[in-house]
CSV table of C-alpha atoms (C1' of nucleotides) in Angstrom, one decimal:
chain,number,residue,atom,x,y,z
Q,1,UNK,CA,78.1,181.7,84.8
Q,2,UNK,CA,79.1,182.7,88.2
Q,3,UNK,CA,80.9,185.7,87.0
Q,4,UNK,CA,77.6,188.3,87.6
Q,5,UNK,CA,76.7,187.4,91.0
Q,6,UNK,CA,78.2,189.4,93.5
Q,7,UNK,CA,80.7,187.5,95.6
Q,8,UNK,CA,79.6,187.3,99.1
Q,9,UNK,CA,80.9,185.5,102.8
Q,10,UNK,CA,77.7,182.9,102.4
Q,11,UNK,CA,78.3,182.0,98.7
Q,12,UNK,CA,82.6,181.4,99.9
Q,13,UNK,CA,81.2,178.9,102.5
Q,14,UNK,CA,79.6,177.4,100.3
Q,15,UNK,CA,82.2,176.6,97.6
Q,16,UNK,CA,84.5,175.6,100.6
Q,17,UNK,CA,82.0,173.1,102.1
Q,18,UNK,CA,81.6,171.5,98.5
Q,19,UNK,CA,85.6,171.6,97.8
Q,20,UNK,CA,86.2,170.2,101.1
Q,21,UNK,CA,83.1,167.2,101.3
Q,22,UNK,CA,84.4,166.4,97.3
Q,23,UNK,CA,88.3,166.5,97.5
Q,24,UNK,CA,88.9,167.0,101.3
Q,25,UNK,CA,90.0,170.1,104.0
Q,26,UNK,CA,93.6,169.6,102.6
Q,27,UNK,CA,92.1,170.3,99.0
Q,28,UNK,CA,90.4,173.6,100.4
Q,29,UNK,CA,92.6,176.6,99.4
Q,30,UNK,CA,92.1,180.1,99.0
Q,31,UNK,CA,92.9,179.2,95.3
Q,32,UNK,CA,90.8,176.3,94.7
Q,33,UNK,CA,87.7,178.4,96.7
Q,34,UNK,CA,88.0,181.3,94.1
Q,35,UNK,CA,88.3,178.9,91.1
Q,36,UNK,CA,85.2,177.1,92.0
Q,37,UNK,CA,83.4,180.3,92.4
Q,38,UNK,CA,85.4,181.8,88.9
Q,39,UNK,CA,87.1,184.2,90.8
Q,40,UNK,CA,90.7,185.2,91.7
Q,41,UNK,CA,91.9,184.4,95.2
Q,42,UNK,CA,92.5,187.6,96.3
Q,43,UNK,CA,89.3,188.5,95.8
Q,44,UNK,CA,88.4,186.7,98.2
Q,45,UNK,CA,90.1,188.5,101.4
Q,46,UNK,CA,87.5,191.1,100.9
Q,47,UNK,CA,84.8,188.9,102.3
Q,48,UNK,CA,87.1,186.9,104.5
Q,49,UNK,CA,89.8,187.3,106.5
Q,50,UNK,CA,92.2,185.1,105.0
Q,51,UNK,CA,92.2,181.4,105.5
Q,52,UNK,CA,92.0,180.4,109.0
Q,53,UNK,CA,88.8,183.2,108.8
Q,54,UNK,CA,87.3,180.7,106.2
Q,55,UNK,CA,88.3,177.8,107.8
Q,56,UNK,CA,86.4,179.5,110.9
Q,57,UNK,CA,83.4,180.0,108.9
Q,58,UNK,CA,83.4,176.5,107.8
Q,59,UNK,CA,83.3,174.8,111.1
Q,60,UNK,CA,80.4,177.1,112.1
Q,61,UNK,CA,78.9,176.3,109.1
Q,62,UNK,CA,78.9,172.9,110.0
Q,63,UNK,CA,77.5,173.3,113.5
Q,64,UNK,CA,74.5,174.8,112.4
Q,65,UNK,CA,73.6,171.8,110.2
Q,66,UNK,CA,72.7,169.8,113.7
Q,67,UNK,CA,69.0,170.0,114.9
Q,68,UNK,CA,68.1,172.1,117.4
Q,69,UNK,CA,65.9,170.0,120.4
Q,70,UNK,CA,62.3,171.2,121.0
Q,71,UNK,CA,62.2,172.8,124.6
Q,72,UNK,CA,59.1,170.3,125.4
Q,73,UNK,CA,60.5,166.9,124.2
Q,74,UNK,CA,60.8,164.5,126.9
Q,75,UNK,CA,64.4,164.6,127.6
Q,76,UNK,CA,65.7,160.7,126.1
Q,77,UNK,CA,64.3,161.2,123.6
Q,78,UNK,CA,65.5,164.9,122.8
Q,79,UNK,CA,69.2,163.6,123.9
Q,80,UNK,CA,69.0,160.5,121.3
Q,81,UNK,CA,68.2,162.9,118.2
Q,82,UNK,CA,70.4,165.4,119.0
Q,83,UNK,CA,73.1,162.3,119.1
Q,84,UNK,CA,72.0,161.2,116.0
Q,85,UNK,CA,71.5,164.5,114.1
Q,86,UNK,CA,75.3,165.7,114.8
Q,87,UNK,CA,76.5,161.7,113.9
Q,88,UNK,CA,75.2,162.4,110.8
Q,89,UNK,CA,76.4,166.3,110.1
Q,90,UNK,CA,79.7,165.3,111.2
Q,91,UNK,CA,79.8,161.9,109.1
Q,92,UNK,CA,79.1,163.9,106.2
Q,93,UNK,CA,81.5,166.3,106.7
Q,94,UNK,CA,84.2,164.9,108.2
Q,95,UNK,CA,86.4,167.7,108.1
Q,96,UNK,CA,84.5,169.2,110.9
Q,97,UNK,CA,85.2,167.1,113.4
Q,98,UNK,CA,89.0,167.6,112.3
Q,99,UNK,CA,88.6,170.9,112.6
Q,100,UNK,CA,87.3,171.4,115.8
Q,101,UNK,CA,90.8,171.1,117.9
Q,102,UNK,CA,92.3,173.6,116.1
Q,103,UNK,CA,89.8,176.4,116.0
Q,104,UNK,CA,89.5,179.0,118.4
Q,105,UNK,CA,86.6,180.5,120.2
Q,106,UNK,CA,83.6,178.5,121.1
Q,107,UNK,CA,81.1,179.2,117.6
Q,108,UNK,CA,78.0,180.9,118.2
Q,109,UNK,CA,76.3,177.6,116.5
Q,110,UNK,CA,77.6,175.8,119.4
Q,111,UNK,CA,76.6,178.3,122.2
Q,112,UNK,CA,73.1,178.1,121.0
Q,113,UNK,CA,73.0,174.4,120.8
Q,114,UNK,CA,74.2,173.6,124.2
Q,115,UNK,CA,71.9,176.5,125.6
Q,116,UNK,CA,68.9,174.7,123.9
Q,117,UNK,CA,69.9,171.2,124.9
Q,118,UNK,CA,70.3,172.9,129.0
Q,119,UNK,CA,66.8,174.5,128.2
Q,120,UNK,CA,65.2,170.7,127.4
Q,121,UNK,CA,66.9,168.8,130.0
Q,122,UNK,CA,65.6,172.0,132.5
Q,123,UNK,CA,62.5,171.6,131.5
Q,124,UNK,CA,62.4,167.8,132.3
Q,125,UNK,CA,63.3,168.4,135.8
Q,126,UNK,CA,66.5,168.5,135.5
Q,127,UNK,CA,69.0,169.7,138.2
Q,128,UNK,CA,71.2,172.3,136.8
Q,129,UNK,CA,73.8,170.0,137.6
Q,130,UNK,CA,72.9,167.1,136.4
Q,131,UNK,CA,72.0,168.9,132.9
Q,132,UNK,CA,75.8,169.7,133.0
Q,133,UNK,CA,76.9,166.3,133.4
Q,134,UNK,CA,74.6,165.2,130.4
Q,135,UNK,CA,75.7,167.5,128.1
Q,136,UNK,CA,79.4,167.1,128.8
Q,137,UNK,CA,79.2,163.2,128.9
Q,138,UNK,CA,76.6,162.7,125.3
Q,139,UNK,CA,78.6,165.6,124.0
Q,140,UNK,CA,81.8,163.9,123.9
Q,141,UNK,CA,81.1,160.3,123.7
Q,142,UNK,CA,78.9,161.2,120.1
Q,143,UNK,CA,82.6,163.5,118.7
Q,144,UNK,CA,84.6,160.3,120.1
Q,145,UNK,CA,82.4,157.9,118.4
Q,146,UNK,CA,81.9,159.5,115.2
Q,147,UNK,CA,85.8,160.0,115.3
Q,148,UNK,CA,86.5,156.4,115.6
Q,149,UNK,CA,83.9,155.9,112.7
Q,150,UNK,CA,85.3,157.8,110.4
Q,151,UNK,CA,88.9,156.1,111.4
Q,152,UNK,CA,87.5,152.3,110.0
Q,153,UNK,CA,89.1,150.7,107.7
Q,154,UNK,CA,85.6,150.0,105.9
Q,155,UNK,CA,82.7,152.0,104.9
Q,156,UNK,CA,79.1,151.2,106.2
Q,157,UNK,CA,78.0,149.3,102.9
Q,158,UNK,CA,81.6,146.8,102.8
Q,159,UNK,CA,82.0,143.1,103.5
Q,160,UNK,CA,83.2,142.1,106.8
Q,161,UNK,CA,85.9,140.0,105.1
Q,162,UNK,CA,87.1,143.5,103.8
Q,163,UNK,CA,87.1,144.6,107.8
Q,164,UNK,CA,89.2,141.5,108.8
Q,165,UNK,CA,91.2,141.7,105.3
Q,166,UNK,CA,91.6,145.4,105.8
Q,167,UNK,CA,93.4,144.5,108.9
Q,168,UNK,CA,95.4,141.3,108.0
Q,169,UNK,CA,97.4,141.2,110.7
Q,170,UNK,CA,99.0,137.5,112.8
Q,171,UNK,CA,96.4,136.0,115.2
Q,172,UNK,CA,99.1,134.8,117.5
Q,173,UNK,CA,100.2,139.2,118.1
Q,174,UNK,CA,96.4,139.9,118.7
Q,175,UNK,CA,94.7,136.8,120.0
Q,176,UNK,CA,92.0,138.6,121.9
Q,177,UNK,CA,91.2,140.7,118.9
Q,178,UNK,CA,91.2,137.8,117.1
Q,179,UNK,CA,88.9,136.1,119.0
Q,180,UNK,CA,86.0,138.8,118.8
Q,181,UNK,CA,86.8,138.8,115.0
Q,182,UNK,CA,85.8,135.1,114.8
Q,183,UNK,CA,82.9,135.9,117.6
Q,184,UNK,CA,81.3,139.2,116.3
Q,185,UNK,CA,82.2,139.7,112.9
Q,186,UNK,CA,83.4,136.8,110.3
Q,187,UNK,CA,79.7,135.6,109.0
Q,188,UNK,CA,78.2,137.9,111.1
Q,189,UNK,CA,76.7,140.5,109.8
Q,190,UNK,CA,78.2,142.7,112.1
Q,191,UNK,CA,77.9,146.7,112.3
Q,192,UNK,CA,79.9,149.2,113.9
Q,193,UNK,CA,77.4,151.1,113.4
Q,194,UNK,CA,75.0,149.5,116.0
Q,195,UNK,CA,77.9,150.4,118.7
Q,196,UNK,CA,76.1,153.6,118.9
Q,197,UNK,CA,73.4,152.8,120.2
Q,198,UNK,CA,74.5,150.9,122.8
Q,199,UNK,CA,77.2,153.3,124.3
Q,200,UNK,CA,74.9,156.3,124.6
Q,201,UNK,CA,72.2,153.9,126.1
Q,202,UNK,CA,74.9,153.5,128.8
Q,203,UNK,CA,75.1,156.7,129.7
Q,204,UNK,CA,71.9,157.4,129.4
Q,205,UNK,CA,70.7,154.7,131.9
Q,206,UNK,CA,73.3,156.2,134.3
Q,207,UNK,CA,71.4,159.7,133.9
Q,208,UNK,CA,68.2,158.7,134.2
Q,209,UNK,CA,69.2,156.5,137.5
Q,210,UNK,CA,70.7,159.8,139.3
Q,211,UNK,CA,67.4,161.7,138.0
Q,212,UNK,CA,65.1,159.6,139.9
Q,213,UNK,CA,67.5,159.2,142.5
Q,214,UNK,CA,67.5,163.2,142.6
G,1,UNK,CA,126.0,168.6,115.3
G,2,UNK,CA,123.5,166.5,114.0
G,3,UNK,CA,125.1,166.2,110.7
G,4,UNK,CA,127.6,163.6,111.6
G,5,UNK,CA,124.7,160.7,113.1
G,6,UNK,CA,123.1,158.7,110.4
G,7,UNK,CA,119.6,159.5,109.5
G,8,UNK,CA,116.9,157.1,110.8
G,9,UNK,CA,113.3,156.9,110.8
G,10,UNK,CA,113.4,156.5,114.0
G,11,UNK,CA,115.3,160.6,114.4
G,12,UNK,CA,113.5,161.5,112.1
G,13,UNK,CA,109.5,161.0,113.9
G,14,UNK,CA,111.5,162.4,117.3
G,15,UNK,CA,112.6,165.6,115.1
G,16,UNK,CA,108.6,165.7,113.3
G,17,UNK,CA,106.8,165.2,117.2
G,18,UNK,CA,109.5,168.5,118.2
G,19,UNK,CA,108.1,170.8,115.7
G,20,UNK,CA,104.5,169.4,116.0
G,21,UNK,CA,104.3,169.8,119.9
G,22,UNK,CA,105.5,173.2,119.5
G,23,UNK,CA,104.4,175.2,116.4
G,24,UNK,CA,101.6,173.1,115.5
G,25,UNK,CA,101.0,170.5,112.6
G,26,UNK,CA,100.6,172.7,110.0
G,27,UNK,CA,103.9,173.8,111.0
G,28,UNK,CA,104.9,169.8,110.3
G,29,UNK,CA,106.6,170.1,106.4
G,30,UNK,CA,109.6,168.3,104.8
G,31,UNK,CA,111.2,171.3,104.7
G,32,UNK,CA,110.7,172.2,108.8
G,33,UNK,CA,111.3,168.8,109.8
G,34,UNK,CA,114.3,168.6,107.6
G,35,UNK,CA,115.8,172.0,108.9
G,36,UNK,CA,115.4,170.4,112.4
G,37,UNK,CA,118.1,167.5,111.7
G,38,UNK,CA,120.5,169.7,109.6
G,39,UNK,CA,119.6,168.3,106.7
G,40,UNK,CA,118.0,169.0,103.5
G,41,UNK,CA,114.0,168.0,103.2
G,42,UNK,CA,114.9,165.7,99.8
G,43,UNK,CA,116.6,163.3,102.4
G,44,UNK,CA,114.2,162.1,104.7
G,45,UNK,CA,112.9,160.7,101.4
G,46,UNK,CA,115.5,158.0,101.6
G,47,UNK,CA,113.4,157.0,105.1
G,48,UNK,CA,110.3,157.5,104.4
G,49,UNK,CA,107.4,157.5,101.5
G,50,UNK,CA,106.7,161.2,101.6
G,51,UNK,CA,104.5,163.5,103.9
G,52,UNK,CA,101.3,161.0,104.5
G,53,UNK,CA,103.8,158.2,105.6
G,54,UNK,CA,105.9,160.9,108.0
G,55,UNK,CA,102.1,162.1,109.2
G,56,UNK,CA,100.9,158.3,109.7
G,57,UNK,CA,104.0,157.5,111.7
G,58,UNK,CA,103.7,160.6,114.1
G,59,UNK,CA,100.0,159.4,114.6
G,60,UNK,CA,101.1,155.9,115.1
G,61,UNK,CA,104.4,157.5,117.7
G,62,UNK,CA,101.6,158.9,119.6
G,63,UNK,CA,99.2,155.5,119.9
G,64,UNK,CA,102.5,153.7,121.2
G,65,UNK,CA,102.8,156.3,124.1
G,66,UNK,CA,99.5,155.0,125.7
G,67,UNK,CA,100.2,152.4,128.9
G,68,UNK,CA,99.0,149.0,128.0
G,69,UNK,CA,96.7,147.8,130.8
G,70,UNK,CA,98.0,144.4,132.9
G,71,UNK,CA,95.8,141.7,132.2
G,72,UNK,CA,95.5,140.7,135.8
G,73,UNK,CA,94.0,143.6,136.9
G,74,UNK,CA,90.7,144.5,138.0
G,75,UNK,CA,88.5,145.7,135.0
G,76,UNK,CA,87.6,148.6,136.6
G,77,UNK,CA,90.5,149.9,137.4
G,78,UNK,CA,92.0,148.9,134.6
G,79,UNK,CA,89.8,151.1,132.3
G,80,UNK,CA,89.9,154.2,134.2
G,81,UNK,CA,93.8,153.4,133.8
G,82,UNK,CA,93.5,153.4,130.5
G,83,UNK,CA,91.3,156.6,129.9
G,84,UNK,CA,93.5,158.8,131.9
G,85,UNK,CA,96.4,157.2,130.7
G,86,UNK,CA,95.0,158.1,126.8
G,87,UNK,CA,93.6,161.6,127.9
G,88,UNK,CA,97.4,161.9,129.2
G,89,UNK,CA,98.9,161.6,125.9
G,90,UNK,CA,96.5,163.4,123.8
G,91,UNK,CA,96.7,166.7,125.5
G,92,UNK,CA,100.0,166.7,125.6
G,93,UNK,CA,100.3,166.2,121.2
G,94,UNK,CA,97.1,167.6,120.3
G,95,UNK,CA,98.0,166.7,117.0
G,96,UNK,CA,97.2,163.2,117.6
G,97,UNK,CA,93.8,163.2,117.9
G,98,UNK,CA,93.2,165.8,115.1
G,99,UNK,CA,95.0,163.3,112.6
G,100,UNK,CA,93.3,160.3,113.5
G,101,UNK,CA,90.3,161.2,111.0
G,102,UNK,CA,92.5,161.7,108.0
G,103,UNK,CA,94.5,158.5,108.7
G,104,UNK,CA,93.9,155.5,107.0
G,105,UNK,CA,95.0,151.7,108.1
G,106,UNK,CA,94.7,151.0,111.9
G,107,UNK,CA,98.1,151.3,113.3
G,108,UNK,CA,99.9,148.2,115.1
G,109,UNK,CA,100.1,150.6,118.3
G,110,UNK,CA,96.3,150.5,118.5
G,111,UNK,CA,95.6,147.3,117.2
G,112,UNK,CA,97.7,146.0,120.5
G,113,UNK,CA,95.6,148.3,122.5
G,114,UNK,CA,92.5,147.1,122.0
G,115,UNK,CA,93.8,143.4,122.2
G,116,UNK,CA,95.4,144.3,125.6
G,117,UNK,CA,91.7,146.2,127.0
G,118,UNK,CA,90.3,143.1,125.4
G,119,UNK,CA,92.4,140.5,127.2
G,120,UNK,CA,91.8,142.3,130.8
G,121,UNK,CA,88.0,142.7,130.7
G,122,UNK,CA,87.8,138.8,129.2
G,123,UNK,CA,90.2,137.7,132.3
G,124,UNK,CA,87.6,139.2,134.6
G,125,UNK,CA,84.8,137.4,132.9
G,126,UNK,CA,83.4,139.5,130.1
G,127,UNK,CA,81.5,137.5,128.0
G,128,UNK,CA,82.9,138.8,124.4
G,129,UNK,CA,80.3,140.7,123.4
G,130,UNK,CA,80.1,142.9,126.2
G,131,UNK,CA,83.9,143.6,126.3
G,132,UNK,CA,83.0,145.4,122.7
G,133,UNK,CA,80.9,147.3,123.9
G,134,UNK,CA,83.1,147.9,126.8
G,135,UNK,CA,86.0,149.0,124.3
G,136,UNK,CA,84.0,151.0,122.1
G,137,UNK,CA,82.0,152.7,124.6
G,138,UNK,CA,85.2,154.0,126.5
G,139,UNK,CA,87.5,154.9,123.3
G,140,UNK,CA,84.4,157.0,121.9
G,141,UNK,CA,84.0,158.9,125.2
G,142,UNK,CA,87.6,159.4,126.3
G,143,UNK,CA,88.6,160.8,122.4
G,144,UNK,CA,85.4,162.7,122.6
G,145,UNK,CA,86.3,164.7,126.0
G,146,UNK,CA,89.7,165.3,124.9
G,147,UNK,CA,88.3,166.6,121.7
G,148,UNK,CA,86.2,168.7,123.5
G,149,UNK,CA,88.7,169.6,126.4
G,150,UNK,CA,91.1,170.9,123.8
G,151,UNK,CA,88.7,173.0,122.3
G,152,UNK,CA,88.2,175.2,125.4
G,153,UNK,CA,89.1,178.6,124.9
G,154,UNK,CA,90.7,178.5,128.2
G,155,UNK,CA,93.5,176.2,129.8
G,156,UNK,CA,93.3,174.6,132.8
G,157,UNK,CA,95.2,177.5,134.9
G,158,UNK,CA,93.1,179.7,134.3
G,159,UNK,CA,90.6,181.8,136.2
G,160,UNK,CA,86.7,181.1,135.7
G,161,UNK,CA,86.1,184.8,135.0
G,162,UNK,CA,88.6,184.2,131.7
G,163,UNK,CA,86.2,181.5,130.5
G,164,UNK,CA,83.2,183.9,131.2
G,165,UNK,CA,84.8,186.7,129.3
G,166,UNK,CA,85.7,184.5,126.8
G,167,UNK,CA,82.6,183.8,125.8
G,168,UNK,CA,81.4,187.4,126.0
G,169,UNK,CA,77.9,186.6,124.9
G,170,UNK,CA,74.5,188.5,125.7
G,171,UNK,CA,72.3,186.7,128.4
G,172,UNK,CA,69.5,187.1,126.5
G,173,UNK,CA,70.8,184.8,123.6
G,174,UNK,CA,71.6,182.1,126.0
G,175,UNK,CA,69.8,181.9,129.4
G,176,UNK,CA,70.1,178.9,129.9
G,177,UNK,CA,73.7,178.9,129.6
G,178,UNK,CA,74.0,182.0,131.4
G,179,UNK,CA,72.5,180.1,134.4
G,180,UNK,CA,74.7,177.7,134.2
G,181,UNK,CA,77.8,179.8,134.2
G,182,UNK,CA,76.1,181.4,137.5
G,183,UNK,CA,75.6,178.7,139.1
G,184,UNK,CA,78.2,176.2,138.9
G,185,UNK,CA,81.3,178.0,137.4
G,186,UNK,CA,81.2,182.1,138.4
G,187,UNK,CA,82.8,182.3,142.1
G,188,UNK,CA,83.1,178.1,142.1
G,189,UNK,CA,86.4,176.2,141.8
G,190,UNK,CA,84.7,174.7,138.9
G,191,UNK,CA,86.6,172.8,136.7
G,192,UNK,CA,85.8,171.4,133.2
G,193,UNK,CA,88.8,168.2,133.7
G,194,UNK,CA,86.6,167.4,136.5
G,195,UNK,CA,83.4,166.2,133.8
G,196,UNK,CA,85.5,163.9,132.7
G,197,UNK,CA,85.6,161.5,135.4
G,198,UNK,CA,82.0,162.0,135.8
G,199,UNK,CA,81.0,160.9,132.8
G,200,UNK,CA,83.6,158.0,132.8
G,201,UNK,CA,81.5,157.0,135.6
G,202,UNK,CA,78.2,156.6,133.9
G,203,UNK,CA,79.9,154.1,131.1
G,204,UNK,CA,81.3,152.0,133.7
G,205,UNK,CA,78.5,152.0,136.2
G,206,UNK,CA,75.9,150.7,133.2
G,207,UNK,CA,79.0,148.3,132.2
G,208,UNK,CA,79.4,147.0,135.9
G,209,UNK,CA,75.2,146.4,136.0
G,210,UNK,CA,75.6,144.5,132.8
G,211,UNK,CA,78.3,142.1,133.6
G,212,UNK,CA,75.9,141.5,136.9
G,213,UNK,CA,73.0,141.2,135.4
G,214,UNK,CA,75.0,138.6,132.8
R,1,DA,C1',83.8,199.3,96.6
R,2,DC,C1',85.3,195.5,94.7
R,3,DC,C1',88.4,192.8,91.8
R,4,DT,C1',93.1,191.6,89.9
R,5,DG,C1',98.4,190.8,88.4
R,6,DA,C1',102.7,190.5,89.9
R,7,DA,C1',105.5,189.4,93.5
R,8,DC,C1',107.3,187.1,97.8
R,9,DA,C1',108.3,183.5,100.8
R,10,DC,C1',106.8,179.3,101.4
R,11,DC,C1',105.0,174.1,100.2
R,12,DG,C1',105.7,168.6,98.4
R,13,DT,C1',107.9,166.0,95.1
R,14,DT,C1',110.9,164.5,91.0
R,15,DC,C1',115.1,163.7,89.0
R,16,DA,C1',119.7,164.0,87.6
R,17,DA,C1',123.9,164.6,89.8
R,18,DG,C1',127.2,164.2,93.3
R,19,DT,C1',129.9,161.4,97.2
Y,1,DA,C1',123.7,153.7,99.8
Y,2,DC,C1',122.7,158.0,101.0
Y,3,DC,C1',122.5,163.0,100.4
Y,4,DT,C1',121.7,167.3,97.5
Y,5,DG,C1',120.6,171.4,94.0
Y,6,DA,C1',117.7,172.8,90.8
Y,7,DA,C1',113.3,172.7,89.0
Y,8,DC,C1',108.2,172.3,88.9
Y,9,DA,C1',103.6,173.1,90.3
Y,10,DC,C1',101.6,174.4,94.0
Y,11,DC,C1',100.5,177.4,98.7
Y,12,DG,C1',98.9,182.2,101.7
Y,13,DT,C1',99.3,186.9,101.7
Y,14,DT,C1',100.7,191.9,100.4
Y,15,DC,C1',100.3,195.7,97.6
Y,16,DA,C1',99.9,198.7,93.9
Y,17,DA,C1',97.0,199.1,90.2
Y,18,DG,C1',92.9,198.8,87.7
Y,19,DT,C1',87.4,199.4,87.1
DNA sequence: ACCTGAACACCGTTCAAGT
DNA sequence: ACCTGAACACCGTTCAAGT
């Protein structure tokens, strides 16, 4: 059915994003690209420029999935969207985040997200230094966070008891660890999840001390 | 000269971080890793699963390099400690991080290292659920930055103007963004390692106001 | 201009065979 | 018990050939 349309570099992303968020990046060859679009492989390096060109593209891709911030939003609140916007592009695709140590040059994608997230925090007053800081510090603690997400043991929806089964290990090795086990999580209903919050409210209470302290 | 030792699992990690540290992961194979003892890849079978179990031990390898903080020390300094200490190891085997969303069960190496952080900030009178948070807050960000700081497209050396050029971007696309390049990194020692401790600060300074405030 | 078939040098892994 | 050679089903990429 695919075999009219004319193959072109935005319907390859495409077939890679769905062969990589149903089998994974490691599934995601110039192969299984062209069979899911009924096409030969080679056909493809007429549109791309071989693979680490589509894996490129696909990283891109996924950095344009994240909201842009209004330019007039009061700046928590633009800062807590944009946190939870990318959290959810890059839970969903979690070859992205993979991705992002091996690739190259900065993507356009990012360029114009950071310039719009500068552009907000500006607007709010702001010093240009300050903006910095925030961008550097809610940038990497939401990759970091999402990193160690994806790293669980357990999905959202499971049972604690799967968490603590899933790590099984001797309480007398990892008493501490233990300990907040029993605390936080057995017959709790305990989420990573709510982490989150808490960890960019941290930093954003540190911001918003050195803003009004100027 | 190789071929007269016996083949461990132990060599055999050594011989897989070698190739990985300098050609890259994907240059990480059987076949590579095999070439790299003087042996043939069908051996290391006899030591290991296959390549997921040779890829889950090079991530656990790296996790063990990490300095365990001393429980008696002061919580403070024991997390900053621990953050460069982490940021250490990662740039050096930027593999590490990158294989950390792919991996499956938390390995030992980690599971000690978050008993040990845990231990220290409980000596120093962390009530439980704040040395979570504590532990959670400070992996996400320190994983994050590294994430982000390997991602660069320029290395630490180099000059300011490389970075500018290597964004090579119009203005117009990005003022904001351009002002910032103006102002803080054009002409200026600037230096992107130098966010790191910056942000490091925010986390602590909201966890040091929280243990106060009780 | 766009697609393809055959070919090359690689992969991971199995298995029967060697020592 | 440990290592290997040949084989299988995969890779990315080149190139000459088709339409």
């Amino acid at each position: 059915m695919n075999k009219r349309r004319a193959l072109t570099r935005d319907r390859i992303v495409r077939a890679a994003v769905r062969v990589a968020d149903r089998r994974g990046v490691h599934a995601v060859s110039m192969r299984t690209v062209g069979r899911a679009l009924g096409v030969e492989a080679m056909s493809l390096y007429h549109h791309v420029a071989g693979k680490e060109d589509l894996l490129d593209v696909l990283a891109e891709w996924a950095f344009t999935r994240i909201e842009l911030p209004p330019q007039n939003l009061p700046w928590r609140k633009a800062l807590v969207d944009r946190a939870a916007s990318a959290r959810r592009v890059l839970s969903r695709h979690p070859w992205a985040l993979g991705m992002m140590e091996s690739r190259r040059k900065p993507s356009p994608a990012l360029l114009r997200h950071h310039d719009a997230v500068l552009g907000c925090l500006r607007a709010n007053g702001f010093p240009m230094i300050l903006a910095t800081h925030a961008v550097s510090a809610t940038d990497a603690y939401v990759y970091g966070f999402v990193l160690t997400e994806l790293n669980l043991p357990i999905k959202p929806g499971e049972s604690t008891e799967a968490f603590v089964e899933a790590i099984g290990l001797p309480k007398e090795s990892y008493p501490h660890l233990a300990e907040m086990l029993a605390e936080q999580v057995i017959g709790k209903n305990f989420s990573y999840a709510d982490e989150f919050d808490y960890g960019l409210a941290l930093i954003l209470d540190g911001l918003a001390e050195r803003l009004r302290r100027g």
